[in-house]
XYZ file of C-alpha atoms in Angstrom:
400
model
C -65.522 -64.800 -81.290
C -62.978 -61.746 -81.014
C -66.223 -59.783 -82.375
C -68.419 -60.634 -79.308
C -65.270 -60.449 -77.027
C -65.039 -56.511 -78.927
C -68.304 -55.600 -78.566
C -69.138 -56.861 -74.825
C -65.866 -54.974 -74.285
C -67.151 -51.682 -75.061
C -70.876 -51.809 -73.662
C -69.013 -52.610 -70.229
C -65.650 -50.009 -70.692
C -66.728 -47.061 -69.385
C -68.273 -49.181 -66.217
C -64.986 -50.795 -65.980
C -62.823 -47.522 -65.981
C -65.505 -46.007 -63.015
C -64.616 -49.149 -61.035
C -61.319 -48.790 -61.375
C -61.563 -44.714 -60.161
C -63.681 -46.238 -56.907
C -61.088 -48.616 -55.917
C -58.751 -46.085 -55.590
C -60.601 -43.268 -53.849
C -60.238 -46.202 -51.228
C -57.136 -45.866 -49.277
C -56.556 -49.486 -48.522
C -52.864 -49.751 -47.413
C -52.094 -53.361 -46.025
C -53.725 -54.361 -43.010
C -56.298 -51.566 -43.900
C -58.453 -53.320 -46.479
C -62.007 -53.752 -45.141
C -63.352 -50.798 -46.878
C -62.010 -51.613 -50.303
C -63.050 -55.505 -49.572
C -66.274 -54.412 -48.876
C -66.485 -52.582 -52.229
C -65.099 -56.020 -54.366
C -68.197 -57.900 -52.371
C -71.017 -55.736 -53.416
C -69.552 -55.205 -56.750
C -69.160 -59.377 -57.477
C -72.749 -59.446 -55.893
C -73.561 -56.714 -58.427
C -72.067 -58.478 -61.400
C -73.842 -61.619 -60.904
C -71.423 -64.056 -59.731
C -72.523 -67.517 -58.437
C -70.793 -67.147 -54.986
C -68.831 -64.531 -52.895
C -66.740 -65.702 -49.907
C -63.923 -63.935 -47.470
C -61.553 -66.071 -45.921
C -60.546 -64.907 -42.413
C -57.687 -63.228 -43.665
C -59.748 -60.878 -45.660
C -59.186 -61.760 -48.616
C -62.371 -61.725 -51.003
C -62.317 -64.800 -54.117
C -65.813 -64.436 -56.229
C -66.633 -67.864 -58.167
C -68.629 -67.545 -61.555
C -69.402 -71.341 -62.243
C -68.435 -73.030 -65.523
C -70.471 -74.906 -67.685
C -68.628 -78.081 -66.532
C -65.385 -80.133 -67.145
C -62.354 -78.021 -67.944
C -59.815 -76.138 -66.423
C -60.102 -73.933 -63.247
C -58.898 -70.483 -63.484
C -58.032 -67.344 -61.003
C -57.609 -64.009 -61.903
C -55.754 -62.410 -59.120
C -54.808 -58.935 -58.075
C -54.277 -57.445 -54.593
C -56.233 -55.496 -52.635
C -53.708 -53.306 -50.634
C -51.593 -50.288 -51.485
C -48.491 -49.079 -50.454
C -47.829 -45.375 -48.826
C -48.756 -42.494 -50.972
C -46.129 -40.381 -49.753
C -46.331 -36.623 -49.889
C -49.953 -35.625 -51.251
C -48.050 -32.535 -52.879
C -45.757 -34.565 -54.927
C -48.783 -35.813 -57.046
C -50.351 -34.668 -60.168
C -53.799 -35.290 -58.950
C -54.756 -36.266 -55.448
C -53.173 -39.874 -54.533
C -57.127 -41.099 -53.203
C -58.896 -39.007 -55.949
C -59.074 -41.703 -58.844
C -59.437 -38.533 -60.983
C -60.346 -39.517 -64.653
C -58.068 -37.130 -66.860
C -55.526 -37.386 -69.922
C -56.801 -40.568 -70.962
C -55.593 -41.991 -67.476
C -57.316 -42.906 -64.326
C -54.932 -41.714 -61.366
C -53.900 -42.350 -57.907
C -52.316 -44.698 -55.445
C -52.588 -47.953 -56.754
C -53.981 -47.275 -60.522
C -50.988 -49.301 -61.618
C -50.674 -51.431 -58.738
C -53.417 -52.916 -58.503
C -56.844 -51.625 -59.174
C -56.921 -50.610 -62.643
C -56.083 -54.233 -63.336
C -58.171 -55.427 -60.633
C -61.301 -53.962 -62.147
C -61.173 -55.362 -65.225
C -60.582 -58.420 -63.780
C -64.027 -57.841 -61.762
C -65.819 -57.928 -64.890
C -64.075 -60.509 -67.037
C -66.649 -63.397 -65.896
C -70.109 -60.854 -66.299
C -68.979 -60.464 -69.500
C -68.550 -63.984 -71.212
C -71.712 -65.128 -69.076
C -72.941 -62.403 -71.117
C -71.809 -63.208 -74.740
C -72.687 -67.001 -74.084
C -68.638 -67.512 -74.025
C -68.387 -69.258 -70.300
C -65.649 -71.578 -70.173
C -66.196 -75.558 -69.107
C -64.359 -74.573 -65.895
C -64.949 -72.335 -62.985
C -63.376 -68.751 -63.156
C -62.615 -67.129 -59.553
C -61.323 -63.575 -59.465
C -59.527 -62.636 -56.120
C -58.405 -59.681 -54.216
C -55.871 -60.763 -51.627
C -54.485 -58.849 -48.661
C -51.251 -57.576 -47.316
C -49.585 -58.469 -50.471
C -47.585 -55.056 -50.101
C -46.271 -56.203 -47.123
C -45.587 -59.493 -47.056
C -47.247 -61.604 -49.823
C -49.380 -62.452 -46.515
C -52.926 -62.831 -48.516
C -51.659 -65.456 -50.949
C -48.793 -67.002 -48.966
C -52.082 -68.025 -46.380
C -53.974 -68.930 -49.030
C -51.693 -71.189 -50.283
C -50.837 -72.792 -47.138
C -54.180 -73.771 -46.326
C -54.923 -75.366 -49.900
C -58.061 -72.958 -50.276
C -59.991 -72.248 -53.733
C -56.794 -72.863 -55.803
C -56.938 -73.621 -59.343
C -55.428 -74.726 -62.093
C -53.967 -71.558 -63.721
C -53.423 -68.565 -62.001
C -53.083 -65.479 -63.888
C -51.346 -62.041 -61.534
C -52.673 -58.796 -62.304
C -49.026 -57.068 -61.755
C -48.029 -54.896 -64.458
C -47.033 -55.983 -67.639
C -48.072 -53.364 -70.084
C -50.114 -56.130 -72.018
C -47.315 -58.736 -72.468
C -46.986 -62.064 -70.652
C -44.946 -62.297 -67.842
C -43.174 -65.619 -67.433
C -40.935 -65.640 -64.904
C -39.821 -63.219 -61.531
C -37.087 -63.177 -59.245
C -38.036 -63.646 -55.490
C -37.239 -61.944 -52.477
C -36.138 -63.622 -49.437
C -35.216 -61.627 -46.178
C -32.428 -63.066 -43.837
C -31.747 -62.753 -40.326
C -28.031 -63.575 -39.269
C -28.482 -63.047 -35.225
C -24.999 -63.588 -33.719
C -24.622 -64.060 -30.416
C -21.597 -63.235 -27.771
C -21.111 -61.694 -24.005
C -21.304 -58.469 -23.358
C -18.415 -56.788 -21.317
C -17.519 -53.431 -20.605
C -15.478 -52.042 -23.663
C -12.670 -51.521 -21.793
C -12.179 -55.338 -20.766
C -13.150 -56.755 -24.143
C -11.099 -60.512 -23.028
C -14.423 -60.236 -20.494
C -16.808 -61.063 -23.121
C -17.341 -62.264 -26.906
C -17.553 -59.913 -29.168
C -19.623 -60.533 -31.835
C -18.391 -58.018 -34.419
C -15.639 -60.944 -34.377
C -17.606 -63.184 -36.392
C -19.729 -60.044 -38.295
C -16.509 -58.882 -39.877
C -15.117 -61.846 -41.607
C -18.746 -62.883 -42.941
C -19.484 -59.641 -44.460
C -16.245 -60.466 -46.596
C -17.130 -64.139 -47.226
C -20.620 -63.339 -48.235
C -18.966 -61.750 -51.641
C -17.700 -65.055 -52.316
C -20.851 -66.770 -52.309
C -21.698 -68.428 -55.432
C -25.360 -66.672 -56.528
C -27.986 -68.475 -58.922
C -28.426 -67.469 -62.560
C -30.996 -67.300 -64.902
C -31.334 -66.303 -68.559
C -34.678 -64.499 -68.018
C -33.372 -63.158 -65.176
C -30.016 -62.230 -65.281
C -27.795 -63.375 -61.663
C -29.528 -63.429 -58.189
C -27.957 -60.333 -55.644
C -27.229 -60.471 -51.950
C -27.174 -56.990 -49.994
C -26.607 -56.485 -46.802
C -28.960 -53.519 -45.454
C -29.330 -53.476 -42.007
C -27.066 -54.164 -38.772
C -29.202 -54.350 -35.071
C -27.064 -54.443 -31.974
C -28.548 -55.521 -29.171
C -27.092 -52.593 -26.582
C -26.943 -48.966 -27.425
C -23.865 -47.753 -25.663
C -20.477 -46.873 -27.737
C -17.981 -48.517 -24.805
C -20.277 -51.697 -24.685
C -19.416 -54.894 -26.399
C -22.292 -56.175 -27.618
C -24.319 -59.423 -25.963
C -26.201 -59.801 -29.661
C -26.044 -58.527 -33.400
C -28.657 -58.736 -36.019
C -27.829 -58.561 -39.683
C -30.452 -58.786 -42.533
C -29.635 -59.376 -45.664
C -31.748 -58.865 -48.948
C -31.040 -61.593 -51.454
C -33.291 -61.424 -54.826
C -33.636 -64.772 -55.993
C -33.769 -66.754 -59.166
C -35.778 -69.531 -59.806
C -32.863 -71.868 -59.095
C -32.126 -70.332 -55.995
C -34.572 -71.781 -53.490
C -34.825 -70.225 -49.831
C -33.630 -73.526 -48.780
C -30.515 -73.269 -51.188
C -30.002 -69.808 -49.873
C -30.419 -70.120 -46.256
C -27.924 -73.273 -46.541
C -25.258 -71.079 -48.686
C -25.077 -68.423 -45.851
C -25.215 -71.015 -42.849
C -22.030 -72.330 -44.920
C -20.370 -68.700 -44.525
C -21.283 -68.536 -40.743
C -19.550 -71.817 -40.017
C -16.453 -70.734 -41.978
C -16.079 -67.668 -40.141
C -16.948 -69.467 -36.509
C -15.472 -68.491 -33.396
C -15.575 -70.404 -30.185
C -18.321 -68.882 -27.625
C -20.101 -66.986 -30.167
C -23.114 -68.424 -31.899
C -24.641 -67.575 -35.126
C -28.100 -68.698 -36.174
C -29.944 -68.252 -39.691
C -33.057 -67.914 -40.161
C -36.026 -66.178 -42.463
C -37.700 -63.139 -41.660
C -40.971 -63.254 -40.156
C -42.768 -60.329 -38.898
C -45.994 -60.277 -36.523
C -49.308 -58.755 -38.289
C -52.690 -58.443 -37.866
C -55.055 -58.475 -40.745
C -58.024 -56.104 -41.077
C -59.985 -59.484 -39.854
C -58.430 -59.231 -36.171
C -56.241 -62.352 -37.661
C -52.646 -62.493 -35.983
C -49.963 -64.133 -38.079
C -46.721 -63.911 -39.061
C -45.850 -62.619 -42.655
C -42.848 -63.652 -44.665
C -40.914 -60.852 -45.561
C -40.691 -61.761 -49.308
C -41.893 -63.780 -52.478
C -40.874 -66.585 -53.985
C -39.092 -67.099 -57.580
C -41.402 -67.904 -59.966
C -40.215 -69.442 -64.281
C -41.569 -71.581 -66.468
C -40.493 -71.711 -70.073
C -42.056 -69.480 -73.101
C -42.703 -72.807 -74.754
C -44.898 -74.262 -71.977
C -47.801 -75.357 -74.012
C -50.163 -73.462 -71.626
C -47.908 -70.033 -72.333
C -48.114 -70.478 -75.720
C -51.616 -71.155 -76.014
C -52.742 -67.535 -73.863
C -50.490 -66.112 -75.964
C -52.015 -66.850 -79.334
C -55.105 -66.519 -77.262
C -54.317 -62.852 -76.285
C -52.636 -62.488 -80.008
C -56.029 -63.483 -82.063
C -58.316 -61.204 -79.992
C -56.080 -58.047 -79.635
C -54.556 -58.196 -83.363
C -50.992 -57.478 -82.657
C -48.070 -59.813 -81.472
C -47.376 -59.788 -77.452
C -44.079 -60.290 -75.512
C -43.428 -62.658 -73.023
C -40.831 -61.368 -70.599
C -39.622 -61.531 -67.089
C -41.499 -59.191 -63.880
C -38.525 -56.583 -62.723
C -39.590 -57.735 -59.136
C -41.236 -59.964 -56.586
C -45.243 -61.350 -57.103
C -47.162 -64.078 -55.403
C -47.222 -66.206 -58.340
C -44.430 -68.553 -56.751
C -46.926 -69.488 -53.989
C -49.186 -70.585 -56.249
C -46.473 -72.245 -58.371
C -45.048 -73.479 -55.731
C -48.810 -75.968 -55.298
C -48.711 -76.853 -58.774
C -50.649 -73.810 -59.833
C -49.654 -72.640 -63.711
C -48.918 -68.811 -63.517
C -48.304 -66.569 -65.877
C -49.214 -62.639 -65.581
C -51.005 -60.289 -67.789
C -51.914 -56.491 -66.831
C -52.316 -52.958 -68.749
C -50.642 -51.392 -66.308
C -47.383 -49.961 -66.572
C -44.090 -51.412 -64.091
C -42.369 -47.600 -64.339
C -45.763 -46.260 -62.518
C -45.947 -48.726 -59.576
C -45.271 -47.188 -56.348
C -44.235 -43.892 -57.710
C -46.279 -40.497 -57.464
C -47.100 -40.478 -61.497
C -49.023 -43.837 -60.295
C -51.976 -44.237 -63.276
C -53.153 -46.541 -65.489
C -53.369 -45.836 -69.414
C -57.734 -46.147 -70.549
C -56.807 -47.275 -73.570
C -54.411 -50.107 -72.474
C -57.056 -51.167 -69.890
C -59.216 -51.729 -73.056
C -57.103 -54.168 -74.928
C -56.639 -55.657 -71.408
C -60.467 -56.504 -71.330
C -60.310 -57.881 -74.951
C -57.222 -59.821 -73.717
C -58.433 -61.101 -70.456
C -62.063 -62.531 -71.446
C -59.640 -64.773 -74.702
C -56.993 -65.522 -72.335
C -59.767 -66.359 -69.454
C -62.093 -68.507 -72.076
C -59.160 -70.672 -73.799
C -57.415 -71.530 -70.896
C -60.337 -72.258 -68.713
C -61.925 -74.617 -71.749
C -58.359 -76.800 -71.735
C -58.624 -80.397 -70.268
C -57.171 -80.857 -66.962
């Protein structure tokens, strides 16, 4: 078996590592994807899969039919990038997807195209070794993941083409990633009556109630995790509603960043800050909290609302489904792999959160992501392909 999965491997490398140079000559920044989407159709088209679709988001899934009974599977990466910054900062041009140093480089290598192509191909290539799995393997690029999780979050919402394991495509240098702390985004609007500065017993001031919850929210009991370490609440941003320095303000906005552990649900959250605002109440001024949405529009011409976060995602090392794409991984590569904890945010908690089985597995590298050394090792993308087709085949071949 890890033979065929070696040899299928390298007919199809140097294929794989061109694909992954492609995608990233495409500057596909969220709500920017059709070009790049366009690309992932033809390709699946190329590579023989059994049925391409795009949901009116955008996002492209590509089916490659099992030979029946088993497990479902997606392999999922996204299909947007973030900002490339200052073209002048980079080693190579951000969109050039220049081959070089035993790297393929530019905006996204690491985050997520390099992964993302080998992905592409995982399905050609066990159809091609006579190694398909009893159940169906999609592979999807979603959209506006940069942004908002927006691709997946929809996805999940409208129960379409889910499966029974997921696996991300976010870097994890060839280990298993188990678990990741979420992000949720708050909005604290409080509300008062504006005066003239110079009358403030005219109006409510809001900066009343801001004051005293800024020093309550350090007394707020956060979530812990052993994979994770403690969730954090931050503060970042503080919108008044007038502009003026001798105005008392009709309205406040304050956002707060608060990276979650598993245990700390947005529901848990949202209730432990409520509690704050009604200990630091003060009669005539309101306080309301809420998530953040933000308005979008997908490449489609779709108008939503995107969640400005992720959800926590853990499940134990000793899940049987864990340990078996670990040995999986293990037998086929030839060395031991880690299973460890994502530094930040994925989209594997909306698919967890529908009964989904995550895990993540990726050659790219977390340091790179979103940085202007962004690349993805050639070598590591070839154990990846090697890992991917064992993980993709033994998990996909397990009852339901």
């Amino acid at each position: 078996m890890n033979e065929k999965f070696k040899l299928v491997a390298e007919k199809y490398h140097d294929e794989i590592v061109r694909t992954a140079s492609e995608l990233i000559q495409i500057n596909s920044q969220s709500t920017h994807e059709k070009e790049v989407a366009e690309y992932t159709i033809n390709k699946m088209k190329e590579l023989g899969y059994d049925e391409v679709v795009v949901d009116k988001y955008g996002s492209v899934y590509g089916t490659m039919k099992g030979t029946g009974g088993g497990s479902s599977i997606t392999l999922n990466c996204h299909l947007d990038v973030v900002y490339e910054s200052d073209p002048e900062k980079w080693k190579y041009p951000p969109f050039s997807g220049a081959i070089a140093e035993g790297k393929v480089w530019g905006r996204g290598a690491s985050d997520t195209k390099g992964t993302f192509a080998v992905q592409l191909y995982i399905p050609k290539m066990l159809k091609e070794i006579g190694m398909l799995p009893k159940g169906d393997i999609i592979v999807s690029g979603v959209v506006s993941e940069e942004i908002a999780g927006f691709g997946a979050m929809m996805q999940t919402r409208d129960n379409y083409k889910l499966t029974d394991y997921v696996v991300i495509g976010e870097a994890t240098e060839n280990d298993i990633a188990i678990s990741c702390r979420g992000r949720f985004a708050c909005v604290v609007t409080i509300t008062g009556k504006s005066c003239h500065a110079s009358i403030p017993h005219e109006g409510k001031n809001p900066f009343d109630v801001l004051g005293p919850l800024l020093c309550e929210l350090k007394n707020v009991e956060l979530g812990y995790d052993p994979e994770n370490g403690y969730s954090t609440m931050s503060p970042t941003n503080i919108i008044s509603s007038e502009q003026g320095s001798n105005i008392i303000p009709n309205q406040i906005t304050l956002y707060i960043d608060y990276r979650q552990v598993p245990c700390d649900t947005t529901e848990i959250v949202v209730e432990k800050i409520r509690k704050v605002a009604e200990k630091c109440a003060v009669e005539g001024i309101t306080v309301e909290v809420e998530p953040y949405y933000f308005p979008l529009t997908t490449y489609t011409g779709v108008e939503g609302k995107g969640y400005q976060g992720e959800y926590p995602f853990g499940v134990s090392k000793d899940e049987d489904y864990i340990v078996c794409a670990k040995q999986a991984i293990e037998e086929a590569v030839g060395h031991e792999i880690k299973t460890k904890a994502w530094a930040f945010a994925t989209d594997t908690g909306h698919y967890a959160a529908k009964g989904c089985k995550c895990l993540g597995y990726s050659p790219a590298e977390i340091k790179l992501c979103h940085t202007t050394e962004d690349n993805i090792d050639i070598e590591m993308m070839k154990e990846a392909e090697i890992g991917y087709m064992a993980l993709t085949y033994n998990l996909a071949n397990r009852e339901k």
